[in-house]
Short mmCIF file of C-alpha atoms and ligand atoms in Angstrom, two decimals:
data_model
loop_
_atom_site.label_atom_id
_atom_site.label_comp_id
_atom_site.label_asym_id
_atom_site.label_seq_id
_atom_site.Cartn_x
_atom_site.Cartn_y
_atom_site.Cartn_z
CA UNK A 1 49.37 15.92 -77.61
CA UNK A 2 48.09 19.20 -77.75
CA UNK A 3 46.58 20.87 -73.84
CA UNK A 4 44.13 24.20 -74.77
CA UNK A 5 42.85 26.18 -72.08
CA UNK A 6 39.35 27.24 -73.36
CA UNK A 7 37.89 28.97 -70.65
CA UNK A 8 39.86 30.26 -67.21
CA UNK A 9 37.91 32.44 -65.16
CA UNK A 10 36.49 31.75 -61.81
CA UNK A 11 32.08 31.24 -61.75
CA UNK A 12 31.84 34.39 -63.90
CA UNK A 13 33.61 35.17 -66.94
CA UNK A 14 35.15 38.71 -67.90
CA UNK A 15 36.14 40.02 -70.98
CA UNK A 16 39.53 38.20 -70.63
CA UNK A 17 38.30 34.94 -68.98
CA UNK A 18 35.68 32.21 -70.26
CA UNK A 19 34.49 30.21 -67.74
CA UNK A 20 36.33 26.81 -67.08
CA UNK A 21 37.15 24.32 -69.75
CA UNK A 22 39.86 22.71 -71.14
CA UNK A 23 40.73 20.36 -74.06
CA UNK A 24 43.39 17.56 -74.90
CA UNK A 25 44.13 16.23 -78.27
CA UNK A 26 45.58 13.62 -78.74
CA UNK A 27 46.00 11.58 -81.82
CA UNK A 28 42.35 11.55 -83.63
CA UNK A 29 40.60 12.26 -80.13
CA UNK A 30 39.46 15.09 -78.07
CA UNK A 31 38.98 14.95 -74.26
CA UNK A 32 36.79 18.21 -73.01
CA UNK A 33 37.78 18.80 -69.33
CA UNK A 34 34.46 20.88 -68.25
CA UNK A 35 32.58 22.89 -70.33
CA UNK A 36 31.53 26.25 -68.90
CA UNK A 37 29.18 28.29 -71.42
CA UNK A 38 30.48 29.30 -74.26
CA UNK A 39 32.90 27.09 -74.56
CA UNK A 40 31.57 25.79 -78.39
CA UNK A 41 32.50 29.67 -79.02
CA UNK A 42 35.93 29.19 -77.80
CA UNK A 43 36.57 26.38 -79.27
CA UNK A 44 35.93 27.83 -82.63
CA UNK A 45 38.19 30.64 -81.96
CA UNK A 46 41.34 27.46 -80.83
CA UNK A 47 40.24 26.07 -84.56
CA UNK A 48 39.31 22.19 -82.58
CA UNK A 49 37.00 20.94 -84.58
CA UNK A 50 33.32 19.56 -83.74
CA UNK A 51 33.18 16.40 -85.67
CA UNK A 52 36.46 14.03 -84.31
CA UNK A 53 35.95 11.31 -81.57
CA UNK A 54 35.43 12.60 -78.52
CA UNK A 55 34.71 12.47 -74.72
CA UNK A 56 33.87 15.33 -72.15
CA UNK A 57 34.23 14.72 -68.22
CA UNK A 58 32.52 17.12 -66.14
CA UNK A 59 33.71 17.70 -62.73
CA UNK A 60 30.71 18.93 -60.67
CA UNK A 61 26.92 20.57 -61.60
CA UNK A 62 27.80 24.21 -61.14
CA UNK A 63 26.73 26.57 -63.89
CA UNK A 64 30.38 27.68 -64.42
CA UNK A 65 31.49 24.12 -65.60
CA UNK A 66 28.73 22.46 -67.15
CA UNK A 67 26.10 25.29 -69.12
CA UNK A 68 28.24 24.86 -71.96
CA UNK A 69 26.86 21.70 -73.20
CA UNK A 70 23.36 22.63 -74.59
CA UNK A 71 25.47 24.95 -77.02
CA UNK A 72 27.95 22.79 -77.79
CA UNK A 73 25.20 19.78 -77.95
CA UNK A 74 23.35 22.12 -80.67
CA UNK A 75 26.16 22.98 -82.94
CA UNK A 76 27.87 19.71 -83.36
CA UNK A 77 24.00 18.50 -84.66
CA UNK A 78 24.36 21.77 -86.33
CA UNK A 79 26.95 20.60 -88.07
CA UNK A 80 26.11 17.07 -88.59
CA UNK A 81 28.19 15.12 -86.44
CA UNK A 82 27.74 11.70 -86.62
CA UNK A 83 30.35 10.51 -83.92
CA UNK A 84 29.57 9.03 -80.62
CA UNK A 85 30.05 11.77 -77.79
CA UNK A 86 30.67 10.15 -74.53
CA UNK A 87 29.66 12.20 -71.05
CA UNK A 88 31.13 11.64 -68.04
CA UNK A 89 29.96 13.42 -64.47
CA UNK A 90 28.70 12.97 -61.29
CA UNK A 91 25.21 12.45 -59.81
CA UNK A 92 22.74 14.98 -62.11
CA UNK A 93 24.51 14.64 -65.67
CA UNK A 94 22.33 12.73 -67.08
CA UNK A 95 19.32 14.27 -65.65
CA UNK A 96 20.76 17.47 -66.85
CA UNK A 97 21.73 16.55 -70.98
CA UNK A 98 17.91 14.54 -70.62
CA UNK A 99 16.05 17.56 -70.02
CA UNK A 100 18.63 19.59 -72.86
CA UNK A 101 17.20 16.97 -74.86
CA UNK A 102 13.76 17.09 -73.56
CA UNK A 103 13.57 21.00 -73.49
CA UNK A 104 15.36 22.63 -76.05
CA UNK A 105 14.59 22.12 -79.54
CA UNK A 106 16.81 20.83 -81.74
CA UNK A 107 17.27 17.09 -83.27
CA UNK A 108 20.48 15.25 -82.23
CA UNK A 109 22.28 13.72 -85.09
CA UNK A 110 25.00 11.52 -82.96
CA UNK A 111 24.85 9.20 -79.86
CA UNK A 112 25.35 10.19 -76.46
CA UNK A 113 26.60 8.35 -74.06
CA UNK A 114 26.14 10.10 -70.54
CA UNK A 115 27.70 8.08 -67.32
CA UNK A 116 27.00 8.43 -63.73
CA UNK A 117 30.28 8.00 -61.99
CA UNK A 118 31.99 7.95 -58.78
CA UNK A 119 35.48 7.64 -57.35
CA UNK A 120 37.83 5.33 -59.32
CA UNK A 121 38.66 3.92 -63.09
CA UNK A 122 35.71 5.90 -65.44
CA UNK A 123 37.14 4.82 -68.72
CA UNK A 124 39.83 2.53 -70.11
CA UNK A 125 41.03 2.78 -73.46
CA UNK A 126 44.11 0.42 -74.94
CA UNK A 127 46.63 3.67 -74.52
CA UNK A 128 45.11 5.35 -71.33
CA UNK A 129 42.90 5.23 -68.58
CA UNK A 130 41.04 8.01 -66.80
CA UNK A 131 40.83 8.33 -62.62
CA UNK A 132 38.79 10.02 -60.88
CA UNK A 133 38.67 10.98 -57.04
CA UNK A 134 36.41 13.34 -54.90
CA UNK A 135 37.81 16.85 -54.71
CA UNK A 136 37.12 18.83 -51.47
CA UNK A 137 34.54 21.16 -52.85
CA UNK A 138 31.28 20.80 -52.59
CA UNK A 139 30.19 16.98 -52.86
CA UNK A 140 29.77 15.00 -55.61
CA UNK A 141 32.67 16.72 -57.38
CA UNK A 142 35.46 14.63 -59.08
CA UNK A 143 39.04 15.85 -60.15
CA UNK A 144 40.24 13.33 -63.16
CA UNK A 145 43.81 12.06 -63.70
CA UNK A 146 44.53 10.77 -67.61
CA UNK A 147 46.83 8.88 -67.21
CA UNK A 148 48.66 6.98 -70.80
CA UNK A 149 49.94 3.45 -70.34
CA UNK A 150 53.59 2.87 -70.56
CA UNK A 151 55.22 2.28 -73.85
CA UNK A 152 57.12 0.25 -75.78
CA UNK A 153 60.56 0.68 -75.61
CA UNK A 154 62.86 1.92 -78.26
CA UNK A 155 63.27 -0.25 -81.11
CA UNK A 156 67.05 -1.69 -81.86
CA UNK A 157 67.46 -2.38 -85.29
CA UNK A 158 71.10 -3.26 -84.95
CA UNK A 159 69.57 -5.66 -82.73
CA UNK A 160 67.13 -6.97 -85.18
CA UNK A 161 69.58 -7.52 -87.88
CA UNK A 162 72.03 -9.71 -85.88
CA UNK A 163 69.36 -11.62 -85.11
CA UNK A 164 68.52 -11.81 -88.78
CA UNK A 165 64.87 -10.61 -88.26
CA UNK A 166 64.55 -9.66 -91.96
CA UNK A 167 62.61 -5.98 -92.23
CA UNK A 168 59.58 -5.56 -92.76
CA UNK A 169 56.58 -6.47 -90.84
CA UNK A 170 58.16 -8.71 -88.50
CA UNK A 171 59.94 -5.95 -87.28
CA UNK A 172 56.19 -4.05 -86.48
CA UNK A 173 55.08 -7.18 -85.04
CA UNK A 174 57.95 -7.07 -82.82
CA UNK A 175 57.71 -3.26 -82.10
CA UNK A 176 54.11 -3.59 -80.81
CA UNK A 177 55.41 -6.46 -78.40
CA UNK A 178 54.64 -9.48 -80.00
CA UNK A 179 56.86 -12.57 -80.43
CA UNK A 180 57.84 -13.65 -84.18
CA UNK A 181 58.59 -16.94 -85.83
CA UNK A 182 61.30 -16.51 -88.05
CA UNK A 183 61.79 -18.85 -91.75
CA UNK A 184 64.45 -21.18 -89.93
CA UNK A 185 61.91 -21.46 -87.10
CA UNK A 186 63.62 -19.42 -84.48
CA UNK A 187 61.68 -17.50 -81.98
CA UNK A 188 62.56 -14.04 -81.23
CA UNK A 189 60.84 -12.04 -78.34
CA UNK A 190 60.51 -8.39 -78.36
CA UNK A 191 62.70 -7.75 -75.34
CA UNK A 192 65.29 -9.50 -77.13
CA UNK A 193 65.08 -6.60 -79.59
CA UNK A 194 63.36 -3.46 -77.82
CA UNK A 195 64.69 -1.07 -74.91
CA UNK A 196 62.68 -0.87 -71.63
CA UNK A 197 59.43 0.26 -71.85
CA UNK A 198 58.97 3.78 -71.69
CA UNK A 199 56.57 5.65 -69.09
CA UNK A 200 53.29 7.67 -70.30
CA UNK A 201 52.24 10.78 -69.14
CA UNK A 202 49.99 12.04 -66.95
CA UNK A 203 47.59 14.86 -66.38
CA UNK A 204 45.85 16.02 -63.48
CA UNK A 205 42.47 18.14 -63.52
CA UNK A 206 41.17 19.27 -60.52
CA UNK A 207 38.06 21.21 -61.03
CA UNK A 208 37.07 23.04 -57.97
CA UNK A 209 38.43 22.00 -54.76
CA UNK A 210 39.72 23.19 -51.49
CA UNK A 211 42.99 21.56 -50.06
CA UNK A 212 42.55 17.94 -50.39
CA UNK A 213 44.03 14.67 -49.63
CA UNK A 214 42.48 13.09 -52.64
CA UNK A 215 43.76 15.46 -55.21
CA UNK A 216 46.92 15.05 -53.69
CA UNK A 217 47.06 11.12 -54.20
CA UNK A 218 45.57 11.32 -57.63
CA UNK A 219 48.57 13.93 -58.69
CA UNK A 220 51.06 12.02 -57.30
CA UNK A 221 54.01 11.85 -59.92
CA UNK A 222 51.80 13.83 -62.59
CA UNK A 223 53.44 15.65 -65.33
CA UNK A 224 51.31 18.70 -65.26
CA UNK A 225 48.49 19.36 -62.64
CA UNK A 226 45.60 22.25 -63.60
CA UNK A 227 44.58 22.88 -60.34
CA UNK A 228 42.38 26.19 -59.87
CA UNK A 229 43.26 29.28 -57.36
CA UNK A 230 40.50 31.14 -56.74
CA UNK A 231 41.52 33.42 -54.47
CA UNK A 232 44.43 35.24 -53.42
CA UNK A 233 45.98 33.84 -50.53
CA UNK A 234 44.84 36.74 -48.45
CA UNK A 235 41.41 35.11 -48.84
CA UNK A 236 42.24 31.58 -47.65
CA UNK A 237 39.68 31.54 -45.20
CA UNK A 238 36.98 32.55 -47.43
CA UNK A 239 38.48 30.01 -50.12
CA UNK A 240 38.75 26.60 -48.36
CA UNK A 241 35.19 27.76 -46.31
CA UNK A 242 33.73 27.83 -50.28
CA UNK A 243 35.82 24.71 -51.62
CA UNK A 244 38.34 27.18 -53.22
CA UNK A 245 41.88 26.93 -53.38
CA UNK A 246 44.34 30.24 -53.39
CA UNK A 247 47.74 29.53 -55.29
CA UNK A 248 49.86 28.03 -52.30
CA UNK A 249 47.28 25.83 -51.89
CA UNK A 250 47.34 24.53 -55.46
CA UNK A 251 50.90 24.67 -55.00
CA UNK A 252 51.35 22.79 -51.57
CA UNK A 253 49.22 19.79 -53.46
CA UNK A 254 51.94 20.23 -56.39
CA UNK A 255 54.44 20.17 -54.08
CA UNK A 256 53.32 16.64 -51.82
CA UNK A 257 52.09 15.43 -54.87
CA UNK A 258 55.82 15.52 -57.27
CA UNK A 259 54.36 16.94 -59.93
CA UNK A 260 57.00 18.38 -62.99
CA UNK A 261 54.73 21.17 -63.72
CA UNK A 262 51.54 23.39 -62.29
CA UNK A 263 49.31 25.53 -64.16
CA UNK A 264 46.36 27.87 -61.73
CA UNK A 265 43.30 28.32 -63.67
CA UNK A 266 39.19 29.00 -62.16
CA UNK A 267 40.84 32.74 -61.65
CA UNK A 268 38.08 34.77 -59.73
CA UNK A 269 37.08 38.14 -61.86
CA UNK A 270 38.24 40.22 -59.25
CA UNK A 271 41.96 39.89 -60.77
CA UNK A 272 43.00 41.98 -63.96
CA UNK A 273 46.13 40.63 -62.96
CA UNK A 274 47.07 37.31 -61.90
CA UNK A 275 50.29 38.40 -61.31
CA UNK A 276 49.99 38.60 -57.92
CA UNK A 277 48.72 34.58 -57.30
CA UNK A 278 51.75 33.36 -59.87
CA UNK A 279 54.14 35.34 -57.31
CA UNK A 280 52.65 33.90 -53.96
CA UNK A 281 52.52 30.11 -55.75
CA UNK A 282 56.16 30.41 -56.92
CA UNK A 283 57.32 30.98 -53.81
CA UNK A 284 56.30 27.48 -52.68
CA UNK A 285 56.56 25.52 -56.12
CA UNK A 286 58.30 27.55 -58.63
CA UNK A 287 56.95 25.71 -61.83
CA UNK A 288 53.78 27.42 -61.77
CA UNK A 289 52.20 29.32 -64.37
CA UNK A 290 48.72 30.84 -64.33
CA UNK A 291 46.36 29.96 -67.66
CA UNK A 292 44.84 32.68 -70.24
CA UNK A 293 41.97 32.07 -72.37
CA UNK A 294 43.88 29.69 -75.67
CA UNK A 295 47.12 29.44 -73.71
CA UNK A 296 48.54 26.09 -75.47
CA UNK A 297 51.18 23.91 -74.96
CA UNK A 298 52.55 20.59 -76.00
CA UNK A 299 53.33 17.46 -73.74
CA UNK A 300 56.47 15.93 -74.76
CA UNK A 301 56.53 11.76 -74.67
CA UNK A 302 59.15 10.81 -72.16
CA UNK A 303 61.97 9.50 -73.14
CA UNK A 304 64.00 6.66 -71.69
ZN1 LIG B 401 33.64 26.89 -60.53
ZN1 LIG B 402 31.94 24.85 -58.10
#
């Protein structure tokens, strides 16, 4: 599971900073968290491709999070895409990709599938499930938690063979929880085989938001939070009056919340050097880091 931060800069981007979007991929799939403009370009530049399965959840209908799609839209026709792209925002998405439709010419080659959502469950898959809950910036704007289902626990082969479950695929069948009949008619159950099942991960993305109650429940226990810092904390007033955080704000929320690990992106352009929010963050929740444009980084499975 690979996190890419495509775009990191606060409502206008700079020559360091695209504006905010970031992508997950994970197995054959690619979840797009925003998509400021120019995020196809930035993409291109991170070498994720156009064509694989994927699904893109917009926070909120500012510019700085959601002009990226008529490009993006274009290209992957462009390029002949033939896979189902599923869009997920509030109130105005689908008003907004009709009229990309409606306006700009170009022919669509794929299926889109634009929802309207709210608070809550937006999409369940068999390995994950995607939350989302109202941030405190300016309403309708949802921060999403993906959250992967727990998994099976470690296989005991050792176990297997004294129970004389011969290998093979009885053993899979087992490993993917299900009960097997064995030639002498035994039963065996894959608890009597596998370890306890494992916990999945989770990550929180909070989109714009001022301090928030909300963001704070849907972090809870996360295992990394992007949550965005605006504004030095010198600026607090001027942040939570605009639904912006500063970085001990995001890192208060990381803090209540348990998170393992907190990364500050949605960076105003007035910073060269975000230097200065990673210090003041650090000082309340020291696992901070503050995104670049194509920082990447891995997400370990737990293990028991
Ligand atoms: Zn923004
Ligand atoms: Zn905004």
């Amino acid at each position: 599971m690979k996190i890419t931060f495509l775009g990191t800069g606060g409502s206008i981007p700079t020559p360091q900073r695209g504006l905010s979007a970031v992508a997950v991929r994970r197995k054959n799939e690619l979840l797009l968290f925003d998509c400021g403009e120019g995020t196809q370009r930035q993409m291109i530049q991170a070498g994720i491709g156009f064509h694989r399965k994927a699904k893109v959840f917009v926070t909120h209908m500012h510019g700085d999070h959601v002009l990226g799609l008529p490009g993006l839209l274009q290209t992957m026709s462009l390029l002949g895409r033939t896979n189902e792209l599923e869009i997920y925002g509030p109130e105005g998405i689908k008003d907004f990709v009709e009229a990309i439709n409606r306006t700009v010419r170009f022919t669509l080659t794929f299926p889109v599938k634009v929802s309207e959502i709210d608070e809550g469950i937006v999409c369940e898959e068999k390995e994950y499930m995607v939350t989302a809950a109202q941030s405190g910036h300016m309403s309708p704007s949802l921060a999403y938690a993906w959250t992967e289902k727990p998994r099976p626990g470690r296989f005991h082969t050792k176990k297997a063979q004294k129970l004389g479950v011969p290998e093979g695929p009885l053993w899979s069948k087992l490993q993917s929880g299900e009960s097997v009949r064995l030639a002498d008619g035994r039963i065996v159950e894959p608890e009597m085989v596998l370890g306890a099942s494992r916990a999945g991960r989770k990550i929180v993305y909070t989109g714009d938001t001022g301090p928030s109650e909300n963001v704070v429940r849907l972090a809870e226990n996360a295992d990394l939070l992007i949550h965005e810092a605006t504004f030095e904390d010198e600026m607090k007033e001027r942040a939570i009056e605009d639904g912006h955080s500063t970085p001990s704000i995001a890192a208060e929320t990381a803090k209540k919340a348990g998170v393992k690990r907190l990364i500050l992106t949605h960076i105003s352009a007035r910073y060269k050097d975000a230097d200065r929010l990673l210090q003041q963050a650090k000082q309340i929740f020291v696992n901070t880091e503050v995104a670049e444009d194509f920082l990447e980084l891995e997400l370990p499975l737990q293990e028991d």
